[in-house]
XYZ file of C-alpha atoms in Angstrom:
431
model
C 0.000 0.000 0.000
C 1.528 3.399 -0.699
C 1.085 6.684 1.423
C -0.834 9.195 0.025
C 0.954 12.737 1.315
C -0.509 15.618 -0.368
C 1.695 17.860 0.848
C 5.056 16.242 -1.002
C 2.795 15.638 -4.250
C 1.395 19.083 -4.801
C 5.157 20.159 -5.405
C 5.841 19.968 -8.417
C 9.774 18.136 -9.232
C 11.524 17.069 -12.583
C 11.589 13.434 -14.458
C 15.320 13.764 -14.390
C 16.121 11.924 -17.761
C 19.173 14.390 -16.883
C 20.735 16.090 -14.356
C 21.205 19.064 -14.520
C 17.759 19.109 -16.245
C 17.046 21.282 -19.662
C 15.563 24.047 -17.796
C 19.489 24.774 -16.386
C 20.330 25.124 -20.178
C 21.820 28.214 -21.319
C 23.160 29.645 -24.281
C 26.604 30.089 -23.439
C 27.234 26.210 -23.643
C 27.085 25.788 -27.823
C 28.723 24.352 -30.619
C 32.478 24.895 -29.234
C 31.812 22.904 -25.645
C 30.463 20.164 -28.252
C 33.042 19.992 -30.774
C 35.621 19.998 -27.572
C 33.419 17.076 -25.895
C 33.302 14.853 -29.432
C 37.217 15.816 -29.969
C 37.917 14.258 -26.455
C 36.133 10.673 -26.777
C 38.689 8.509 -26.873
C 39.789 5.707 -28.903
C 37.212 2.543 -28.916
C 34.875 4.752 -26.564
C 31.046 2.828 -26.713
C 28.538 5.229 -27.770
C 25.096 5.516 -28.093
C 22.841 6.944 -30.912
C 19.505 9.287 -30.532
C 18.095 10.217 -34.007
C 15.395 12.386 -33.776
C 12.272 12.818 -36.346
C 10.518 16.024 -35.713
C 7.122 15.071 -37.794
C 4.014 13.119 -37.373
C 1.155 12.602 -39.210
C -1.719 13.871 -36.829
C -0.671 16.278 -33.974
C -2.039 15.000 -30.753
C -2.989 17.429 -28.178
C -1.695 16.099 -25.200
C 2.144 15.880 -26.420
C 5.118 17.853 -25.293
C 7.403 16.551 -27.938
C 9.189 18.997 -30.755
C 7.175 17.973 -33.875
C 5.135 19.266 -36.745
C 2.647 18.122 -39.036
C 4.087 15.407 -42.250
C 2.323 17.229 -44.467
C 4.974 18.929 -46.496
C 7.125 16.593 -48.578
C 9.793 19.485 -49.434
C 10.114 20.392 -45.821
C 10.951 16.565 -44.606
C 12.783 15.433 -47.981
C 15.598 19.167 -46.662
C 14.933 18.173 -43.435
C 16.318 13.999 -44.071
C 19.173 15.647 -46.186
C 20.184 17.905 -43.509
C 20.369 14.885 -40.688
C 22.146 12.467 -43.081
C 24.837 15.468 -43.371
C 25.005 15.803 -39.641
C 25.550 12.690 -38.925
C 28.538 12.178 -41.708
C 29.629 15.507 -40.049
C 29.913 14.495 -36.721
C 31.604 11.246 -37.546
C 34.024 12.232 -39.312
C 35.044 14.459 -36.610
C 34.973 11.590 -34.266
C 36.985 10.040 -36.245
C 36.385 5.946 -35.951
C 36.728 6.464 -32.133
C 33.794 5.783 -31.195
C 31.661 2.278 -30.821
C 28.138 2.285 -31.448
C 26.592 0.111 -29.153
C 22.847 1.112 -29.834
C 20.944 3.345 -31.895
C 17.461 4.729 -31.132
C 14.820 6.061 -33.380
C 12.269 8.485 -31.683
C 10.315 11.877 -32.574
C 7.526 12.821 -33.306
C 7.020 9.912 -35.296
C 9.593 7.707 -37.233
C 7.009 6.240 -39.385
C 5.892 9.535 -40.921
C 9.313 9.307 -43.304
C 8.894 6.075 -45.967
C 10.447 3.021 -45.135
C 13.021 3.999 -47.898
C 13.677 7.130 -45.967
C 14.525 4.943 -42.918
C 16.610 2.390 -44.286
C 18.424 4.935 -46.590
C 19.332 7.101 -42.710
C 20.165 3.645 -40.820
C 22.935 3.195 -43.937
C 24.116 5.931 -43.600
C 24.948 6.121 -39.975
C 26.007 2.402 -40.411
C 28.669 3.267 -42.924
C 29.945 6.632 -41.117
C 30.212 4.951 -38.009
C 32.043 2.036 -36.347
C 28.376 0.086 -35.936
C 28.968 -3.617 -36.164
C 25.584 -4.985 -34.815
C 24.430 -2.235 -32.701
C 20.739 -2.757 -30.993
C 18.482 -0.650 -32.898
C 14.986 0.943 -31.538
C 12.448 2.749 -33.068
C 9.182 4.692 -31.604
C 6.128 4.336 -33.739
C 3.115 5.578 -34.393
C 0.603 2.613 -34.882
C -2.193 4.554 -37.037
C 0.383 4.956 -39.921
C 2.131 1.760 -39.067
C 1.458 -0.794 -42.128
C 3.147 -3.907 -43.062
C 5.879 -2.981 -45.635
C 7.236 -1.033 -42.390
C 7.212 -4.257 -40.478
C 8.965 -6.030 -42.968
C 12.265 -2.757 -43.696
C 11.984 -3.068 -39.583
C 12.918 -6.511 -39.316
C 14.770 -6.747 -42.454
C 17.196 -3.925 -40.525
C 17.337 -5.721 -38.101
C 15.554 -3.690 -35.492
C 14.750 -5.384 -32.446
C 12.762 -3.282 -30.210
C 9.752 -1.238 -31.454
C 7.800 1.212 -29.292
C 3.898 2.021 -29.877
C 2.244 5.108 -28.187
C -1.102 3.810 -26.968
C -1.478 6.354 -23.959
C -5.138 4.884 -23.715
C -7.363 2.453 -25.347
C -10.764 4.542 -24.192
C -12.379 5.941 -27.175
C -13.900 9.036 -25.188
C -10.808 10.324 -23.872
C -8.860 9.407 -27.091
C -11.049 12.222 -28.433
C -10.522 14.366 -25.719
C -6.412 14.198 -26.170
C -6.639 14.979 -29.867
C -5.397 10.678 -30.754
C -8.041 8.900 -32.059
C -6.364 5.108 -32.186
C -8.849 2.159 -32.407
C -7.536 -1.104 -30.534
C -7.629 -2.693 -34.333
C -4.791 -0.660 -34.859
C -2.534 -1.743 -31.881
C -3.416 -5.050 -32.338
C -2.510 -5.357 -36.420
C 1.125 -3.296 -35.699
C 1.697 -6.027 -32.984
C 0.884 -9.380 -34.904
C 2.539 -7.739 -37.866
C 6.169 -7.549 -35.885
C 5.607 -10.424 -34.603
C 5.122 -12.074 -37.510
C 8.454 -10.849 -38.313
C 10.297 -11.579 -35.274
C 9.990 -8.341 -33.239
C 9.230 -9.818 -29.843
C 10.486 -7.200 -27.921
C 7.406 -4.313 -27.827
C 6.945 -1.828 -25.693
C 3.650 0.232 -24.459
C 3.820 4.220 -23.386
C 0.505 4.315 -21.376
C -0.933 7.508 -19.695
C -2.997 8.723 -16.571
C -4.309 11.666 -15.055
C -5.693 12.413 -18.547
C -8.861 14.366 -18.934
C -12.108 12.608 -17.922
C -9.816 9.643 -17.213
C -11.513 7.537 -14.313
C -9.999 4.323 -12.230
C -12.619 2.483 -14.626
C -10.909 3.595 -17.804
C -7.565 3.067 -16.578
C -8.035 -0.521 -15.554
C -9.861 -1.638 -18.471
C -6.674 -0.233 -20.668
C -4.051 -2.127 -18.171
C -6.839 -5.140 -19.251
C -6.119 -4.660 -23.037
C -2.146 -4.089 -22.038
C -2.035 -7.216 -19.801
C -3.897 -9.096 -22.539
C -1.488 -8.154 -25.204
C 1.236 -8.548 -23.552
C 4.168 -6.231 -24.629
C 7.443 -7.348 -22.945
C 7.857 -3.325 -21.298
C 5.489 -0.629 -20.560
C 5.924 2.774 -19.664
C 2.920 4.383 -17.541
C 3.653 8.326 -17.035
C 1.315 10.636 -15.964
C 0.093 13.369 -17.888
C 1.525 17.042 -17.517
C -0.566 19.653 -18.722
C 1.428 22.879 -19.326
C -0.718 24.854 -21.972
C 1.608 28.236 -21.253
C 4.782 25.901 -22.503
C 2.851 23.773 -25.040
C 0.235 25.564 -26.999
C -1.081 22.652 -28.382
C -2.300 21.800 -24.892
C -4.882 24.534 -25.125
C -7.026 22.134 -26.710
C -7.614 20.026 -23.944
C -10.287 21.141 -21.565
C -8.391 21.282 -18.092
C -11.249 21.642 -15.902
C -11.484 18.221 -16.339
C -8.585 16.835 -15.332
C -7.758 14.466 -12.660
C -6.863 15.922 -9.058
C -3.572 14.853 -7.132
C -5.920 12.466 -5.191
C -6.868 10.678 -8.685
C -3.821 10.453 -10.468
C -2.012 8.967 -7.005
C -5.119 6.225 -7.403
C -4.301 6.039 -11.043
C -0.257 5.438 -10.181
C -1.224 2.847 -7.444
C -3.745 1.071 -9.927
C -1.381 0.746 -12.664
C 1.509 -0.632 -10.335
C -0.566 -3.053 -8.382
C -2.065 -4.473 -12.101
C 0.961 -4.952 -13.848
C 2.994 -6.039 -10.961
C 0.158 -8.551 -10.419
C 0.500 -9.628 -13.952
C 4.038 -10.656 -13.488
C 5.673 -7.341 -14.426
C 8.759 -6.196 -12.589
C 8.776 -2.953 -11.492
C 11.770 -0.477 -12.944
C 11.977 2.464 -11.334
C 9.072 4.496 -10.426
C 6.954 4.083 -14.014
C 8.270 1.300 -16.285
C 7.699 -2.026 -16.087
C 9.202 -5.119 -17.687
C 8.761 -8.713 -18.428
C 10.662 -11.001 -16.365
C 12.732 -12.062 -19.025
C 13.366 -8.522 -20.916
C 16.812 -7.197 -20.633
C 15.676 -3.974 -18.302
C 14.344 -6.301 -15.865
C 17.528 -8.313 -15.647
C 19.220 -5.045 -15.595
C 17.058 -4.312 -12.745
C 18.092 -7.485 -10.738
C 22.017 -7.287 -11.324
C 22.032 -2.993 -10.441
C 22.611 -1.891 -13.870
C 19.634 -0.055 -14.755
C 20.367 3.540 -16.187
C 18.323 6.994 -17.039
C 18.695 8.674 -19.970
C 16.104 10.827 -22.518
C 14.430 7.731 -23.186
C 13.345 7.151 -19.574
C 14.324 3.542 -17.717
C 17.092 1.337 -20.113
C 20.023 -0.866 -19.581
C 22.029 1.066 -22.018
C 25.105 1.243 -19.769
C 27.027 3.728 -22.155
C 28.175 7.493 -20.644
C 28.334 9.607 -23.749
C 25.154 9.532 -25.901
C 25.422 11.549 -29.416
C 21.967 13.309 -30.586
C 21.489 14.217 -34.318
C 18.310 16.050 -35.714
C 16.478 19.221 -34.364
C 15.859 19.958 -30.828
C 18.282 16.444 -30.005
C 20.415 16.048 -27.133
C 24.006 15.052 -27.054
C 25.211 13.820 -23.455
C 28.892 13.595 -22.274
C 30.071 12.927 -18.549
C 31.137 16.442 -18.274
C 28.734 18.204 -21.046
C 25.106 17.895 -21.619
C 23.942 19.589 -25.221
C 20.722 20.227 -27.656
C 20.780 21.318 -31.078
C 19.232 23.848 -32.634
C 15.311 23.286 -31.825
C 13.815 24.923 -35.257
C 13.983 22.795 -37.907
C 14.365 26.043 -40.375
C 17.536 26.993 -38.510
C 18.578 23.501 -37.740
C 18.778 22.564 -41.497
C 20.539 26.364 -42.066
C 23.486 25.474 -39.587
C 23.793 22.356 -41.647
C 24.128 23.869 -45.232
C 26.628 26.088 -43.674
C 28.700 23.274 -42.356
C 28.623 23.854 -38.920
C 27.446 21.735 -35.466
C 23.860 22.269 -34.833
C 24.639 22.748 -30.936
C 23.305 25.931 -29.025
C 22.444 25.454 -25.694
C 23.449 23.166 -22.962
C 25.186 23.023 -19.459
C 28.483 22.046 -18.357
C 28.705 19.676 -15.712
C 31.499 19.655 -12.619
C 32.391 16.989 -10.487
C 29.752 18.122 -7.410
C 26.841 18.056 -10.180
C 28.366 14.433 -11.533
C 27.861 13.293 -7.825
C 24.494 14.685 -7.426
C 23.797 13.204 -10.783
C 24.825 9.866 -9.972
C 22.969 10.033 -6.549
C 19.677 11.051 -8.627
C 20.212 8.426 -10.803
C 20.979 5.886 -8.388
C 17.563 6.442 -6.177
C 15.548 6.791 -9.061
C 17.033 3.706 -10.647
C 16.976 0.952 -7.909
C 15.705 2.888 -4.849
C 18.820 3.373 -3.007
C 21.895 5.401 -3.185
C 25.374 5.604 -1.079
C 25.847 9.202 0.760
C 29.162 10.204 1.536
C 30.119 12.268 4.020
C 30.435 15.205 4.038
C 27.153 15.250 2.649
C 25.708 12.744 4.762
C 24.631 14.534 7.769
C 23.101 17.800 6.090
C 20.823 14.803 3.704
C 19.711 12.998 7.278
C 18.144 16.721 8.559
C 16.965 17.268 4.550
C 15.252 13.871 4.641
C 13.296 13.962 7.840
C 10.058 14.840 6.694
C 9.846 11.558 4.025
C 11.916 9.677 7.065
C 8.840 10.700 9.637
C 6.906 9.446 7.513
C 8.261 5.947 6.614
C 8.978 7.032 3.095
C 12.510 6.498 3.448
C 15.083 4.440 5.772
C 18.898 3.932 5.798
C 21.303 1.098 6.082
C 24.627 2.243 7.325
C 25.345 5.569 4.883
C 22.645 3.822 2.223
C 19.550 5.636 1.565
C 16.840 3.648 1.038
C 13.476 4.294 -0.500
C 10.881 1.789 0.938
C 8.443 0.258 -1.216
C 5.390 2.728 0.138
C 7.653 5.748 -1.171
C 7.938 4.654 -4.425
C 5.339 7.416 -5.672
C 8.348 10.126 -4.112
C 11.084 8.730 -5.816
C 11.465 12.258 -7.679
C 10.748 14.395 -4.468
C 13.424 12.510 -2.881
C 16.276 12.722 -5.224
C 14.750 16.494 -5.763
C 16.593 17.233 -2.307
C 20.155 16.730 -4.097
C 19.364 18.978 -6.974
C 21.652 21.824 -6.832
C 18.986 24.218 -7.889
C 15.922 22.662 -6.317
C 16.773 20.803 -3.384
C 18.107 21.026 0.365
C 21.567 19.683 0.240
């Protein structure tokens, strides 16, 4: 059973898929800082790959992801030219060094570029790059997912596909702009299966408007029924002042603190019921998928993609509004995809903004990480008296607990995972 605390929820911390988080960038960290970071990886360094597609087919309200509409073949043919000349830019000023252990697909939507498109951008960085093998993922949309995609997916050899399904209710589908009949999950999943893509994952939503306990449990139904090998279950943030496309969505009713906490506890106590291992404080994994065995041995990891077992330390982003990250350096490109494609024809890196990173913030980071990753973290001294006074108030509670200079987060805190590693942000916390 978790502890509902009002209090700690209404305050309002980050997902940390970084640390420091975006909002710390600034645009005195640019292209130099990144040119400096990808001239100092060394020889037979393992990388990791984030290639981002700023387009999707239909715009759905609810998102908070840098993307336009498909709907202009011009703009995304420039756009496709522009990325396959970053990425031969950045490579050859790497220089062989580096080892790509995985590459990762995401957007907007992949799938609103032809499966030509695709395969002729996975060359490419296969042929630039030292990539022998690497583990390839891809984020889909399932309304425009059809079978010749299924078949350039597996004949790439891409073995782990995500779908956004948010919610298989047909009323709130409408009220979050995605319209997305279960017909369609269903044929994108048989179809990779067909072809040997086992490995599926769900991003599911709550605290969506007119979402009730009702709707949410007959989704995790569908979800437990299909039976991807991870899901994702993150509530919904509405921020119509940030993302105007939000201003669609009728706030008033949205779910209160109360509701979404019920939604949170529903979801966990389903899939964990269903034989899902909890990872972290929203993903959840099969048994046998690689983040759960990750889980068991410690070696989970955070990065822009939420929860993985991708265990590399520099990750290189390519395409508008992507973000490199480097143990000391953490960079985004140009946002605008006008601009983004102008840096390109002039030759130059696409980085503008970012943050450098010093060894207190790579502790802090690592700290974050570590609680939000497996619940528990090592505090050494001479931090670890100021975080005992910090931590009172989850440690009156029960929230928390310590073994020797380990901080623990119980299984009831699990819902303040983020308010707890909060208290070691530099900018946001106690310590």
């Amino acid at each position: 059973m978790w502890s509902y605390c009002p209090d700690l929820l209404a305050t309002p911390v980050p997902r940390y898929t970084s640390y420091p988080t975006a909002v710390e960038f600034g645009d005195d960290v640019g292209a130099d800082e990144y040119a400096a970071a990808l001239d100092r990886i060394a020889s037979a360094t393992p990388v990791s790959l984030y290639v981002h597609i700023p387009f999707c087919d239909q715009i759905c309200w609810y998102c908070g992801c840098n993307t336009g509409a498909a709907n202009r073949t011009q703009r995304l043919s420039d756009y496709l030219t522009a990325l396959r000349s970053e990425i031969t830019m950045v490579a050859k000023r790497v220089g062989g060094r580096a080892r790509v252990q995985r590459i990762a697909f995401g957007g907007g939507s992949p799938n609103a570029i032809a499966p030509v498109d695709f395969v002729r951008l996975l060359d490419r960085i296969l042929t630039v790059f030292d990539a022998s093998d690497p583990d390839i993922s891809i984020e889909i949309d399932p309304r425009g997912f059809s079978a010749d995609w299924a078949r350039v997916l597996a004949a790439s050899s891409v073995k782990r596909v995500s779908l956004g399904v948010q919610t298989f209710a047909p009323q709130i589908q409408q009220a979050i702009g995605r319209v997305q009949p279960l017909a369609d999950i269903e044929n994108a999943m048989a179809s990779l299966r067909l072809r040997g893509i086992d490995a599926i994952n769900f991003d599911l939503m709550y605290g969506l408007p007119g979402q009730s306990l009702g709707d949410l449990d007959a989704t995790l139904d569908e979800t437990i029924r299909l039976a991807p090998s991870r899901i994702a279950l993150f509530g919904y943030a509405h921020l119509p002042t940030m993302i105007p496309r939000q201003r669609r969505i009728d706030a008033s009713n949205l779910p209160d603190h109360k509701l979404r906490f019920e939604q949170a506890e529903l979801g966990f106590n389903r899939l964990t019921a269903a034989g899902y291992v909890p990872i972290g404080f929203d993903h959840f994994a099969l048994p046998t998928d690689p983040l759960a065995i990750a889980a068991s041995e410690g070696r989970v990891n955070r990065n822009f993609q939420g929860f993985t077992d991708d265990d590399t330390s520099i990750l290189l982003g390519f395409g508008a509004s992507a973000i490199s990250k480097f143990p000391e350096l953490i960079i985004q490109n140009e946002k605008r995809a006008g601009h983004y494609r102008d840096l390109i024809a002039e030759g130059r890196l696409t980085a503008t903004r970012g943050v450098s990173v010093d060894a207190d913030e790579r502790e802090r980071g690592t700290i974050i990480r570590d609680l939000l990753c497996s619940g528990r973290a090592r505090i050494h001294a001479p931090m670890s008296e100021a975080t005992h006074i910090a931590m009172a108030a989850f440690e009156d509670r029960g929230l928390i607990g310590w073994e020797a200079d380990i901080l623990i987060i119980r299984d009831c805190g699990r819902p303040y995972a983020r308010h707890v590693a909060a208290q070691f942000d530099r900018v946001r916390g106690k310590l």
